[in-house]
Amino acid sequence: MKLTSKGRYAVMALVDLARFDTINPVSLRDISLRQGISLDYLEQIFSKLKRNQIVKSTRGNQGGYVLSKKPNEIKLTNILSAVDEKVKTVQCKKESKKGCNGKATKCVTHNLWDELETHINTFFEKKSLQDLLKNKSERVN
Amino acid sequence: MKLTSKGRYAVMALVDLARFDTINPVSLRDISLRQGISLDYLEQIFSKLKRNQIVKSTRGNQGGYVLSKKPNEIKLTNILSAVDEKVKTVQCKKESKKGCNGKATKCVTHNLWDELETHINTFFEKKSLQDLLKNKSERVN
DNA sequence: TCTAAACTTGACCATTTTAGTCAGGTATGT
DNA sequence: ACATACCTGACTAAAATGGTCAAGTTTAGA
Ligand code: FES
Ligand code: FES
């Protein structure tokens, strides 16, 4: 089980954005440089964030992105689901009448994974961008 | 973020094992049939479980596997880490002096992922095989 | 003793996912 | 007009996943 870079980058970029968008829109180029993320990749990610109304864009010279809500209104759930980083723990489709083994009964671990899914989602629903703004970049060690 | 089949299968197989190993060792063939998991793949998985002292094997005719501890002593953490299903949320190596961005400071999301890691591990440490034995296979719907 | 059941090991592989790159746009402030 | 920055889609190398296959070794029981 792991978290992919796409979700990680999305959160990093948004934290960066939240810190710098107070006056002007922030260009992806700046975020790319500050956070060390490929510009082209960032564009893909922001295209999704925009489709999900997490950011707004201004085109042209001096353009860039701005958060479309306040940091405390943007939950991690929103960010991660926007970039298709879904927490998928059960294997079966929940609506389906079949378990992940193709049989009519749920597999022996179904309930376990379902519980875990809830556990993780709860975490992501509680955390907002605001919470991440507090801890400024700390030294390693 | 997702959980891979290897970890899922490992848990399924061990639950099956725990239910049937009361008298004789259980053969992988039986588990394979009951749980619908490829026999060859199960062998790979059990080889790891054995290396990590979660199961013991008996060779030869009528041989098979047995749990090496009681179900309540086997935590999910043990199972998952045995099959290399690690919960890895931070990108950087924790011991390293560098953050995941190659700089000397931790990235802005480091603390977040670290918290999440703890959150998930806590879940896996609380759950034991014993807990899974309770819920017998339930009907879907 | 012979044999079949069962574990053991390691190599191999097809498919999918990931983490991007690249090449072309389009919009707009100055 | 032109530089800056967003926008879109196609493409791809590399890694991970989810296995299969082949060739054993070990041991119970007939
Ligand atoms: S995870 Fe739902 S039936 Fe196996
Ligand atoms: S996750 Fe540790 S520095 Fe980014």
mmCIF file of C-alpha atoms in Angstrom, chain A residues 2-93:
data_model
loop_
_atom_site.group_PDB
_atom_site.id
_atom_site.type_symbol
_atom_site.label_atom_id
_atom_site.label_comp_id
_atom_site.label_asym_id
_atom_site.label_seq_id
_atom_site.Cartn_x
_atom_site.Cartn_y
_atom_site.Cartn_z
ATOM 1 C CA LYS A 2 1.334 3.337 -0.944
ATOM 2 C CA LEU A 3 0.436 6.832 -1.892
ATOM 3 C CA THR A 4 1.345 7.928 -5.388
ATOM 4 C CA SER A 5 3.219 11.029 -6.376
ATOM 5 C CA LYS A 6 0.255 12.589 -8.020
ATOM 6 C CA GLY A 7 -1.631 12.983 -4.773
ATOM 7 C CA ARG A 8 1.470 14.015 -2.934
ATOM 8 C CA TYR A 9 2.322 16.658 -5.501
ATOM 9 C CA ALA A 10 -1.217 17.977 -5.533
ATOM 10 C CA VAL A 11 -1.123 18.618 -1.827
ATOM 11 C CA MET A 12 2.373 20.095 -1.924
ATOM 12 C CA ALA A 13 1.426 22.429 -4.722
ATOM 13 C CA LEU A 14 -1.712 23.592 -3.003
ATOM 14 C CA VAL A 15 0.073 24.325 0.215
ATOM 15 C CA ASP A 16 2.557 26.361 -1.757
ATOM 16 C CA LEU A 17 -0.284 28.112 -3.514
ATOM 17 C CA ALA A 18 -2.057 28.884 -0.281
ATOM 18 C CA ARG A 19 1.037 30.559 1.065
ATOM 19 C CA PHE A 20 1.701 32.764 -1.918
ATOM 20 C CA ASP A 21 -1.601 33.656 -3.507
ATOM 21 C CA THR A 22 -2.424 36.463 -1.110
ATOM 22 C CA ILE A 23 -1.917 39.208 -3.662
ATOM 23 C CA ASN A 24 -1.447 37.856 -7.154
ATOM 24 C CA PRO A 25 -2.154 34.612 -8.937
ATOM 25 C CA VAL A 26 0.717 32.178 -8.656
ATOM 26 C CA SER A 27 2.261 30.743 -11.791
ATOM 27 C CA LEU A 28 2.917 27.043 -12.083
ATOM 28 C CA ARG A 29 6.458 27.883 -13.035
ATOM 29 C CA ASP A 30 7.037 29.347 -9.586
ATOM 30 C CA ILE A 31 5.508 26.378 -7.854
ATOM 31 C CA SER A 32 7.552 24.084 -10.023
ATOM 32 C CA LEU A 33 10.752 25.816 -8.992
ATOM 33 C CA ARG A 34 9.950 26.115 -5.320
ATOM 34 C CA GLN A 35 8.708 22.585 -4.857
ATOM 35 C CA GLY A 36 10.851 20.801 -7.384
ATOM 36 C CA ILE A 37 7.997 19.337 -9.417
ATOM 37 C CA SER A 38 8.038 19.040 -13.196
ATOM 38 C CA LEU A 39 6.117 21.879 -14.806
ATOM 39 C CA ASP A 40 4.444 19.666 -17.358
ATOM 40 C CA TYR A 41 3.290 17.286 -14.699
ATOM 41 C CA LEU A 42 1.958 20.146 -12.614
ATOM 42 C CA GLU A 43 -0.145 21.261 -15.530
ATOM 43 C CA GLN A 44 -1.841 17.912 -15.688
ATOM 44 C CA ILE A 45 -2.513 18.004 -11.996
ATOM 45 C CA PHE A 46 -3.861 21.543 -11.992
ATOM 46 C CA SER A 47 -6.117 20.786 -14.899
ATOM 47 C CA LYS A 48 -7.828 18.250 -12.656
ATOM 48 C CA LEU A 49 -7.857 20.559 -9.675
ATOM 49 C CA LYS A 50 -9.522 23.167 -11.811
ATOM 50 C CA ARG A 51 -12.142 20.807 -13.147
ATOM 51 C CA ASN A 52 -13.020 20.074 -9.554
ATOM 52 C CA GLN A 53 -13.273 23.733 -8.619
ATOM 53 C CA ILE A 54 -10.449 23.691 -6.158
ATOM 54 C CA VAL A 55 -8.500 26.378 -7.985
ATOM 55 C CA LYS A 56 -9.318 29.131 -10.443
ATOM 56 C CA SER A 57 -7.032 30.253 -13.242
ATOM 57 C CA THR A 58 -6.199 33.519 -14.913
ATOM 58 C CA ARG A 59 -4.634 33.298 -18.338
ATOM 59 C CA GLY A 60 -2.168 35.551 -20.014
ATOM 60 C CA ASN A 61 0.766 37.507 -18.793
ATOM 61 C CA GLN A 62 0.964 37.696 -14.999
ATOM 62 C CA GLY A 63 -1.650 34.978 -14.854
ATOM 63 C CA GLY A 64 -1.637 31.924 -12.678
ATOM 64 C CA TYR A 65 -3.755 30.056 -10.189
ATOM 65 C CA VAL A 66 -5.641 31.030 -7.054
ATOM 66 C CA LEU A 67 -7.510 28.890 -4.542
ATOM 67 C CA SER A 68 -11.216 29.030 -5.173
ATOM 68 C CA LYS A 69 -12.111 28.580 -1.514
ATOM 69 C CA LYS A 70 -10.548 29.386 1.803
ATOM 70 C CA PRO A 71 -7.866 26.987 2.988
ATOM 71 C CA ASN A 72 -10.015 25.748 5.839
ATOM 72 C CA GLU A 73 -12.762 24.821 3.420
ATOM 73 C CA ILE A 74 -10.538 22.605 1.321
ATOM 74 C CA LYS A 75 -10.327 19.162 2.824
ATOM 75 C CA LEU A 76 -7.693 16.658 1.848
ATOM 76 C CA THR A 77 -10.462 14.370 0.633
ATOM 77 C CA ASN A 78 -11.378 16.962 -1.952
ATOM 78 C CA ILE A 79 -7.842 17.299 -3.188
ATOM 79 C CA LEU A 80 -7.087 13.632 -3.409
ATOM 80 C CA SER A 81 -10.299 12.652 -5.081
ATOM 81 C CA ALA A 82 -9.822 15.487 -7.557
ATOM 82 C CA VAL A 83 -6.620 13.927 -8.800
ATOM 83 C CA ASP A 84 -8.141 10.428 -8.802
ATOM 84 C CA GLU A 85 -6.191 9.270 -5.807
ATOM 85 C CA LYS A 86 -8.874 7.086 -4.394
ATOM 86 C CA VAL A 87 -8.579 5.089 -1.257
ATOM 87 C CA LYS A 88 -9.657 1.740 -2.535
ATOM 88 C CA THR A 89 -9.306 -1.062 -0.080
ATOM 89 C CA VAL A 90 -12.087 -3.518 -0.838
ATOM 90 C CA GLN A 91 -11.563 -5.369 -4.066
ATOM 91 C CA CYS A 92 -15.175 -6.034 -4.910
ATOM 92 C CA LYS A 93 -17.575 -3.464 -6.183
#
